[in-house]
């Protein structure tokens, strides 16, 4: 019988970390499912590294408990936690060979040289760099060195792999390759992985679960689709992708949708992300990619759609996509992103911005 995966393979309960007056992580509860890749996503200073360092044993929590496989590890020393770690400055030992670098975590494990050798070679094959064991780190490129750091982390067969912005020192193209490689490797090995990043595209592209953080708090957690499409607050909607925010007033209920009145007295139907009453002030959020533009003169109303009329005041080509800024009659400027193919519009054009009602979401203010 296949064993059920533990939904709380790693668990933080009421975890808090203070540095003097600074509260880096605030009363946080978080479960990391076995075998999953979970990213901690948030702006610089939100507590991502601190959370990871507490799990690693490099910081001790001010309050709360940390469990791995159900065992409380607050007092377990670093080297007994069986964690693989990779950090931004992958920090290979410059004067040791690649083999010695990779073998580092095995040295104190009481295993024979022959087995160590075998494990090192397997790890190098796993990161697709077989045969480089005798070289020195300086003889490898940045991307290759990062893969060696990965080999060093997985060679010990860790219970959890911790990665703190491991790709931020690499250039964009290489980063994309490495993202895919880490993702594939993680799935092949099935190792529970916590990946820290401030890059939303990185988080959305590789995670089973994204934990969005701000100021030491979890703002929202869920699959990439959930946090992107169903952002539950302004911060998350704003941090992930390009969002438009419009002030609105709730005025009626229509099935699953709510009717709202906007500042310019126009009326829209939208999906409530929460419970609202008539008269509540809300914020309507619309992703830039969800608008479809038409020439205003050619616009035909469709059921289930909201529409905004305005004039294109700015346009920028982004290779594959075009970004438009459209000024409405009340001077509000909305941002739309359309594929180049359906984008003949120029600055000054009068357009209709169509958006499905289900892609208009109402948030608490
Ligand atoms: N050793 C420390 N001493 C004092 N303050 C710290 C220390 N480490 C982190 N902090 C503070 O804790 C907060 C969270 O930091 P950090 O966990 O590094 O955030 P992130 O990794 O999300 O950028 C920041 O305000 C930071 O300045
Ligand atoms: Mg950090």
Tab-separated table of C-alpha atoms and ligand atoms in Angstrom:
chain	number	residue	atom	x	y	z
A	1	UNK	CA	0.000	0.000	0.000
A	2	UNK	CA	1.257	3.431	-0.886
A	3	UNK	CA	1.971	5.494	2.167
A	4	UNK	CA	0.016	8.696	2.604
A	5	UNK	CA	2.152	11.800	2.396
A	6	UNK	CA	2.383	13.775	5.602
A	7	UNK	CA	0.581	17.121	5.115
A	8	UNK	CA	2.591	18.614	7.986
A	9	UNK	CA	6.032	17.166	7.252
A	10	UNK	CA	7.484	20.459	8.420
A	11	UNK	CA	5.381	22.481	10.811
A	12	UNK	CA	5.780	25.860	12.448
A	13	UNK	CA	3.365	26.660	15.273
A	14	UNK	CA	3.116	30.126	16.763
A	15	UNK	CA	6.648	30.823	15.649
A	16	UNK	CA	8.000	34.275	16.398
A	17	UNK	CA	11.440	35.845	16.125
A	18	UNK	CA	12.456	39.139	17.640
A	19	UNK	CA	15.743	40.945	17.155
A	20	UNK	CA	15.565	43.557	19.896
A	21	UNK	CA	12.604	45.711	18.894
A	22	UNK	CA	12.326	44.251	15.400
A	23	UNK	CA	9.789	41.446	15.096
A	24	UNK	CA	11.060	39.624	12.014
A	25	UNK	CA	8.500	36.784	12.110
A	26	UNK	CA	5.176	37.191	13.911
A	27	UNK	CA	3.215	34.315	15.482
A	28	UNK	CA	3.324	32.261	12.353
A	29	UNK	CA	1.603	28.913	11.723
A	30	UNK	CA	2.671	27.045	8.625
A	31	UNK	CA	2.584	23.475	7.366
A	32	UNK	CA	4.804	22.179	4.587
A	33	UNK	CA	3.472	18.971	2.982
A	34	UNK	CA	5.838	16.053	2.415
A	35	UNK	CA	7.431	15.963	-1.016
A	36	UNK	CA	6.189	19.409	-2.002
A	37	UNK	CA	8.013	22.480	-3.201
A	38	UNK	CA	6.819	25.444	-1.189
A	39	UNK	CA	8.035	28.966	-1.824
A	40	UNK	CA	8.165	31.763	0.692
A	41	UNK	CA	7.504	34.856	-1.408
A	42	UNK	CA	7.640	38.453	-0.282
A	43	UNK	CA	9.530	41.720	-0.464
A	44	UNK	CA	12.915	42.197	1.133
A	45	UNK	CA	12.745	42.318	4.933
A	46	UNK	CA	9.472	40.375	5.314
A	47	UNK	CA	11.107	37.579	7.344
A	48	UNK	CA	11.724	34.842	4.772
A	49	UNK	CA	15.374	34.252	5.602
A	50	UNK	CA	14.713	34.403	9.326
A	51	UNK	CA	12.040	31.697	9.034
A	52	UNK	CA	14.407	29.476	7.048
A	53	UNK	CA	17.287	30.073	9.455
A	54	UNK	CA	15.115	29.025	12.390
A	55	UNK	CA	14.277	25.778	10.616
A	56	UNK	CA	17.958	25.259	9.831
A	57	UNK	CA	18.950	25.887	13.446
A	58	UNK	CA	20.951	29.017	12.652
A	59	UNK	CA	18.580	31.159	14.735
A	60	UNK	CA	16.454	30.113	17.662
A	61	UNK	CA	12.819	31.203	17.808
A	62	UNK	CA	11.746	33.695	20.464
A	63	UNK	CA	8.402	31.888	20.720
A	64	UNK	CA	6.768	28.837	19.210
A	65	UNK	CA	7.740	25.386	18.016
A	66	UNK	CA	9.155	23.792	14.907
A	67	UNK	CA	8.492	20.179	13.966
A	68	UNK	CA	9.973	17.935	11.306
A	69	UNK	CA	8.170	14.630	10.766
A	70	UNK	CA	6.189	15.297	13.918
A	71	UNK	CA	9.262	15.660	16.107
A	72	UNK	CA	9.897	18.968	17.852
A	73	UNK	CA	13.338	20.137	16.772
A	74	UNK	CA	13.745	23.462	18.607
A	75	UNK	CA	16.616	22.026	20.617
A	76	UNK	CA	18.091	19.717	17.980
A	77	UNK	CA	21.567	20.906	16.945
A	78	UNK	CA	22.089	21.954	13.313
A	79	UNK	CA	24.023	18.899	12.173
A	80	UNK	CA	21.389	16.529	13.518
A	81	UNK	CA	18.512	18.134	11.606
A	82	UNK	CA	19.441	16.480	8.296
A	83	UNK	CA	18.733	19.490	6.115
A	84	UNK	CA	20.269	20.430	2.769
A	85	UNK	CA	20.922	24.139	2.402
A	86	UNK	CA	21.667	26.419	-0.520
A	87	UNK	CA	22.080	30.134	-0.194
A	88	UNK	CA	22.381	33.079	-2.538
A	89	UNK	CA	26.181	33.180	-2.519
A	90	UNK	CA	26.506	29.468	-3.022
A	91	UNK	CA	29.881	29.636	-1.287
A	92	UNK	CA	31.772	26.602	-2.474
A	93	UNK	CA	35.103	26.146	-0.738
A	94	UNK	CA	37.459	27.700	-3.320
A	95	UNK	CA	40.510	25.620	-2.416
A	96	UNK	CA	38.755	22.262	-2.379
A	97	UNK	CA	37.989	20.180	-5.458
A	98	UNK	CA	34.409	19.803	-6.620
A	99	UNK	CA	34.334	16.265	-5.184
A	100	UNK	CA	35.515	17.468	-1.791
A	101	UNK	CA	32.973	20.261	-1.882
A	102	UNK	CA	30.136	17.863	-2.631
A	103	UNK	CA	31.400	15.319	-0.078
A	104	UNK	CA	31.554	17.906	2.674
A	105	UNK	CA	28.287	16.997	4.421
A	106	UNK	CA	29.126	13.273	4.345
A	107	UNK	CA	32.453	13.551	6.114
A	108	UNK	CA	31.081	13.286	9.620
A	109	UNK	CA	28.637	10.531	8.854
A	110	UNK	CA	30.813	7.554	9.441
A	111	UNK	CA	30.615	6.105	5.949
A	112	UNK	CA	33.433	4.546	3.967
A	113	UNK	CA	35.455	6.462	1.374
A	114	UNK	CA	34.212	4.204	-1.398
A	115	UNK	CA	30.573	4.887	-0.559
A	116	UNK	CA	31.272	8.610	-0.279
A	117	UNK	CA	32.840	8.513	-3.727
A	118	UNK	CA	29.826	6.700	-5.104
A	119	UNK	CA	27.353	9.135	-3.538
A	120	UNK	CA	29.324	12.128	-4.835
A	121	UNK	CA	29.304	10.750	-8.357
A	122	UNK	CA	25.581	10.063	-8.216
A	123	UNK	CA	24.941	13.599	-6.958
A	124	UNK	CA	27.055	15.059	-9.775
A	125	UNK	CA	25.104	13.008	-12.295
A	126	UNK	CA	21.846	14.180	-10.776
A	127	UNK	CA	22.787	17.816	-11.372
A	128	UNK	CA	23.998	16.842	-14.848
A	129	UNK	CA	27.660	17.547	-14.229
A	130	UNK	CA	29.248	14.097	-14.189
A	131	UNK	CA	33.012	13.914	-14.315
A	132	UNK	CA	33.862	17.376	-12.968
A	133	UNK	CA	34.898	16.046	-9.538
A	134	UNK	CA	38.599	16.793	-9.948
A	135	UNK	CA	38.133	20.380	-11.019
A	136	UNK	CA	38.294	23.440	-8.816
A	137	UNK	CA	35.240	25.726	-8.351
A	138	UNK	CA	36.945	28.587	-10.240
A	139	UNK	CA	37.030	26.389	-13.333
A	140	UNK	CA	33.232	26.246	-13.485
A	141	UNK	CA	30.726	28.897	-14.597
A	142	UNK	CA	28.338	30.562	-12.133
A	143	UNK	CA	25.476	28.304	-13.190
A	144	UNK	CA	27.643	25.197	-12.845
A	145	UNK	CA	28.832	26.278	-9.407
A	146	UNK	CA	25.229	26.692	-8.382
A	147	UNK	CA	24.529	23.131	-9.536
A	148	UNK	CA	27.476	21.930	-7.457
A	149	UNK	CA	25.945	23.686	-4.462
A	150	UNK	CA	22.765	21.765	-5.248
A	151	UNK	CA	24.716	18.491	-5.449
A	152	UNK	CA	26.306	19.258	-2.082
A	153	UNK	CA	22.862	19.843	-0.565
A	154	UNK	CA	21.219	16.670	-1.925
A	155	UNK	CA	24.119	14.256	-1.438
A	156	UNK	CA	23.246	13.847	2.234
A	157	UNK	CA	19.687	12.793	1.278
A	158	UNK	CA	18.174	15.541	3.389
A	159	UNK	CA	14.697	15.415	4.896
A	160	UNK	CA	14.180	18.974	3.734
A	161	UNK	CA	15.984	21.069	1.150
A	162	UNK	CA	16.227	24.765	2.019
A	163	UNK	CA	17.035	27.310	-0.649
A	164	UNK	CA	17.362	31.006	0.071
A	165	UNK	CA	17.235	33.049	-3.138
A	166	UNK	CA	19.640	30.585	-4.747
A	167	UNK	CA	19.315	32.038	-8.231
A	168	UNK	CA	19.603	35.742	-7.562
A	169	UNK	CA	23.300	35.864	-8.478
A	170	UNK	CA	22.639	34.379	-11.933
A	171	UNK	CA	21.616	36.269	-15.051
A	172	UNK	CA	18.030	36.050	-16.313
A	173	UNK	CA	18.375	33.313	-18.962
A	174	UNK	CA	20.411	31.081	-16.726
A	175	UNK	CA	17.943	31.661	-13.935
A	176	UNK	CA	15.108	30.369	-16.033
A	177	UNK	CA	17.052	27.218	-16.909
A	178	UNK	CA	17.991	26.670	-13.268
A	179	UNK	CA	14.393	27.199	-12.161
A	180	UNK	CA	13.295	24.397	-14.429
A	181	UNK	CA	16.173	22.199	-13.364
A	182	UNK	CA	15.496	22.643	-9.667
A	183	UNK	CA	11.812	22.005	-10.279
A	184	UNK	CA	12.503	18.773	-12.197
A	185	UNK	CA	15.110	17.600	-9.754
A	186	UNK	CA	12.818	18.268	-6.813
A	187	UNK	CA	10.078	16.213	-8.437
A	188	UNK	CA	12.437	13.360	-9.348
A	189	UNK	CA	13.897	13.163	-5.851
A	190	UNK	CA	10.564	13.926	-4.172
A	191	UNK	CA	12.435	15.882	-1.520
A	192	UNK	CA	10.408	18.330	0.551
A	193	UNK	CA	11.731	21.743	-0.435
A	194	UNK	CA	11.363	25.272	0.890
A	195	UNK	CA	12.427	27.863	-1.623
A	196	UNK	CA	12.757	31.532	-0.680
A	197	UNK	CA	12.391	34.252	-3.292
A	198	UNK	CA	11.217	37.832	-3.768
A	199	UNK	CA	10.579	37.098	-7.453
A	200	UNK	CA	6.905	36.370	-8.105
A	201	UNK	CA	7.540	34.750	-11.479
A	202	UNK	CA	10.002	32.373	-9.892
A	203	UNK	CA	7.490	31.492	-7.183
A	204	UNK	CA	4.544	31.049	-9.533
A	205	UNK	CA	6.461	28.968	-12.056
A	206	UNK	CA	7.879	26.310	-9.758
A	207	UNK	CA	5.808	25.906	-6.617
A	208	UNK	CA	3.229	23.441	-5.426
A	209	UNK	CA	2.324	26.024	-2.826
A	210	UNK	CA	3.183	29.706	-2.526
A	211	UNK	CA	3.275	31.420	0.864
A	212	UNK	CA	3.041	35.172	0.377
A	213	UNK	CA	4.587	37.108	3.265
A	214	UNK	CA	4.728	40.732	4.347
A	215	UNK	CA	6.102	42.272	7.547
A	216	UNK	CA	6.590	38.899	9.229
A	217	UNK	CA	3.019	37.765	8.527
A	218	UNK	CA	1.585	35.288	6.054
A	219	UNK	CA	-0.724	37.219	3.744
A	220	UNK	CA	-2.049	34.265	1.783
A	221	UNK	CA	-1.030	30.731	0.910
A	222	UNK	CA	-2.200	28.406	-1.823
A	223	UNK	CA	-1.359	26.983	-5.215
A	224	UNK	CA	0.123	29.465	-7.701
A	225	UNK	CA	-3.277	29.634	-9.462
A	226	UNK	CA	-5.092	30.299	-6.193
A	227	UNK	CA	-2.892	33.122	-5.000
A	228	UNK	CA	-2.731	34.671	-8.459
A	229	UNK	CA	-6.352	34.368	-9.563
A	230	UNK	CA	-8.001	34.587	-6.153
A	231	UNK	CA	-5.814	37.039	-4.275
A	232	UNK	CA	-7.565	37.786	-1.022
A	233	UNK	CA	-6.105	41.204	-0.287
A	234	UNK	CA	-4.603	44.283	-1.902
A	235	UNK	CA	-1.021	43.415	-1.076
A	236	UNK	CA	-1.157	39.971	-2.689
A	237	UNK	CA	-3.032	41.220	-5.770
A	238	UNK	CA	-0.499	44.010	-6.136
A	239	UNK	CA	2.618	41.938	-5.482
A	240	UNK	CA	1.681	39.208	-7.960
A	241	UNK	CA	1.449	40.533	-11.491
A	242	UNK	CA	-0.028	43.796	-12.729
A	243	UNK	CA	-3.295	44.755	-11.115
A	244	UNK	CA	-5.694	47.667	-11.435
A	245	UNK	CA	-7.539	48.820	-8.337
A	246	UNK	CA	-10.788	50.780	-8.504
A	247	UNK	CA	-12.721	52.184	-5.556
A	248	UNK	CA	-16.296	50.953	-5.508
A	249	UNK	CA	-19.462	50.909	-3.433
A	250	UNK	CA	-21.568	47.757	-3.050
A	251	UNK	CA	-25.176	48.293	-4.121
A	252	UNK	CA	-26.859	44.982	-4.938
A	253	UNK	CA	-26.543	41.230	-4.970
A	254	UNK	CA	-27.045	39.294	-8.207
A	255	UNK	CA	-26.631	35.578	-7.650
A	256	UNK	CA	-22.963	34.917	-6.931
A	257	UNK	CA	-21.999	38.389	-8.088
A	258	UNK	CA	-22.254	41.789	-6.474
A	259	UNK	CA	-23.213	44.976	-8.236
A	260	UNK	CA	-20.973	47.946	-7.454
A	261	UNK	CA	-20.923	51.606	-8.380
A	262	UNK	CA	-17.591	53.134	-9.294
A	263	UNK	CA	-16.351	56.699	-8.748
A	264	UNK	CA	-17.608	57.800	-12.150
A	265	UNK	CA	-21.075	56.403	-11.300
A	266	UNK	CA	-20.739	53.530	-13.770
A	267	UNK	CA	-22.033	50.175	-12.657
A	268	UNK	CA	-20.257	46.790	-12.732
A	269	UNK	CA	-20.846	43.244	-11.611
A	270	UNK	CA	-17.996	41.490	-9.855
A	271	UNK	CA	-17.014	38.499	-7.725
A	272	UNK	CA	-16.832	39.220	-3.983
A	273	UNK	CA	-13.684	37.925	-2.234
A	274	UNK	CA	-15.326	37.965	1.185
A	275	UNK	CA	-18.684	38.827	2.712
A	276	UNK	CA	-19.978	42.309	1.914
A	277	UNK	CA	-23.133	44.295	2.601
A	278	UNK	CA	-24.920	46.965	0.656
A	279	UNK	CA	-23.169	50.292	1.171
A	280	UNK	CA	-19.757	48.763	1.904
A	281	UNK	CA	-16.740	50.462	0.408
A	282	UNK	CA	-14.657	47.954	-1.526
A	283	UNK	CA	-11.840	47.820	-3.994
A	284	UNK	CA	-12.336	46.166	-7.363
A	285	UNK	CA	-9.199	44.500	-8.663
A	286	UNK	CA	-8.664	43.636	-12.325
A	287	UNK	CA	-5.499	42.036	-13.713
A	288	UNK	CA	-3.977	43.906	-16.641
A	289	UNK	CA	-3.948	40.696	-18.712
A	290	UNK	CA	-7.693	40.159	-18.277
A	291	UNK	CA	-8.747	43.161	-20.374
A	292	UNK	CA	-9.512	42.703	-24.037
A	293	UNK	CA	-9.309	45.865	-26.109
A	294	UNK	CA	-11.537	46.850	-29.046
A	295	UNK	CA	-11.813	50.055	-31.021
A	296	UNK	CA	-14.553	51.979	-29.307
A	297	UNK	CA	-16.436	52.444	-32.594
A	298	UNK	CA	-16.494	48.676	-33.124
A	299	UNK	CA	-17.493	47.718	-29.614
A	300	UNK	CA	-20.462	45.388	-29.194
A	301	UNK	CA	-21.753	44.627	-25.689
A	302	UNK	CA	-21.598	40.992	-24.568
A	303	UNK	CA	-23.402	39.431	-21.605
A	304	UNK	CA	-21.222	38.730	-18.578
A	305	UNK	CA	-18.819	41.544	-19.357
A	306	UNK	CA	-17.898	44.881	-17.842
A	307	UNK	CA	-16.549	47.607	-20.071
A	308	UNK	CA	-14.536	50.781	-19.650
A	309	UNK	CA	-14.139	53.436	-22.336
A	310	UNK	CA	-11.038	55.541	-22.677
A	311	UNK	CA	-8.160	56.777	-24.742
A	312	UNK	CA	-4.739	55.167	-25.029
A	313	UNK	CA	-2.205	57.501	-23.440
A	314	UNK	CA	0.794	55.197	-23.470
A	315	UNK	CA	1.836	51.986	-25.134
A	316	UNK	CA	4.951	49.889	-24.760
A	317	UNK	CA	6.008	46.873	-26.692
A	318	UNK	CA	7.363	44.075	-24.486
A	319	UNK	CA	8.097	41.379	-27.053
A	320	UNK	CA	5.096	39.083	-27.397
A	321	UNK	CA	2.901	41.451	-25.415
A	322	UNK	CA	1.938	45.092	-25.526
A	323	UNK	CA	1.313	47.132	-22.431
A	324	UNK	CA	-1.349	49.874	-22.720
A	325	UNK	CA	-2.263	52.684	-20.377
A	326	UNK	CA	-5.791	53.863	-21.004
A	327	UNK	CA	-7.197	57.079	-19.552
A	328	UNK	CA	-10.887	56.955	-18.714
A	329	UNK	CA	-13.176	59.968	-18.889
A	330	UNK	CA	-12.763	60.527	-15.149
A	331	UNK	CA	-8.955	60.644	-15.687
A	332	UNK	CA	-8.353	57.312	-14.005
A	333	UNK	CA	-5.660	55.385	-15.902
A	334	UNK	CA	-6.025	51.617	-16.314
A	335	UNK	CA	-3.285	49.221	-17.362
A	336	UNK	CA	-3.999	46.503	-19.922
A	337	UNK	CA	-1.636	43.893	-21.334
A	338	UNK	CA	-2.615	42.164	-24.594
A	339	UNK	CA	-0.843	39.773	-26.906
A	340	UNK	CA	0.839	41.527	-29.815
A	341	UNK	CA	-1.357	39.632	-32.278
A	342	UNK	CA	-4.503	41.338	-31.172
A	343	UNK	CA	-2.886	44.698	-30.574
A	344	UNK	CA	-3.097	47.211	-33.398
A	345	UNK	CA	-3.831	50.116	-31.072
A	346	UNK	CA	-1.850	53.360	-31.015
A	347	UNK	CA	-1.534	56.257	-28.651
A	348	UNK	CA	-4.655	58.440	-28.965
A	349	UNK	CA	-6.967	55.622	-30.059
A	350	UNK	CA	-10.382	55.510	-28.412
A	351	UNK	CA	-10.889	52.015	-27.057
A	352	UNK	CA	-13.330	49.827	-25.192
A	353	UNK	CA	-11.695	47.744	-22.461
A	354	UNK	CA	-13.738	44.611	-22.003
A	355	UNK	CA	-13.346	42.334	-19.025
A	356	UNK	CA	-15.346	39.323	-17.924
A	357	UNK	CA	-17.270	39.930	-14.693
A	358	UNK	CA	-15.659	36.862	-13.160
A	359	UNK	CA	-12.262	38.520	-13.619
A	360	UNK	CA	-13.332	41.524	-11.564
A	361	UNK	CA	-12.860	40.780	-7.874
A	362	UNK	CA	-13.960	42.779	-4.886
A	363	UNK	CA	-11.597	43.106	-1.945
A	364	UNK	CA	-12.021	44.594	1.528
A	365	UNK	CA	-10.495	48.019	2.000
B	1	LIG	N1	20.508	39.251	12.906
B	1	LIG	C1	19.603	40.240	12.838
B	1	LIG	N2	19.645	41.277	13.695
B	1	LIG	C2	18.725	42.256	13.650
B	1	LIG	N3	17.718	42.324	12.771
B	1	LIG	C3	17.628	41.339	11.872
B	1	LIG	C4	18.566	40.245	11.849
B	1	LIG	N4	18.216	39.403	10.848
B	1	LIG	C5	17.122	39.951	10.272
B	1	LIG	N5	16.764	41.091	10.874
B	1	LIG	C6	15.603	41.933	10.545
B	1	LIG	O1	14.467	41.100	10.478
B	1	LIG	C7	13.615	41.462	9.400
B	1	LIG	C8	13.442	40.274	8.469
B	1	LIG	O2	14.674	40.001	7.829
B	1	LIG	P1	14.883	38.783	6.842
B	1	LIG	O3	14.370	37.552	7.466
B	1	LIG	O4	16.309	38.798	6.428
B	1	LIG	O5	13.949	39.187	5.619
B	1	LIG	P2	13.950	38.667	4.101
B	1	LIG	O6	14.766	37.429	4.013
B	1	LIG	O7	12.502	38.445	3.805
B	1	LIG	O8	14.499	39.786	3.278
B	1	LIG	C9	14.262	42.662	8.757
B	1	LIG	O9	13.678	43.821	9.297
B	1	LIG	C10	15.702	42.543	9.161
B	1	LIG	O10	16.331	43.800	9.185
B	2	LIG	MG1	16.416	37.067	2.787
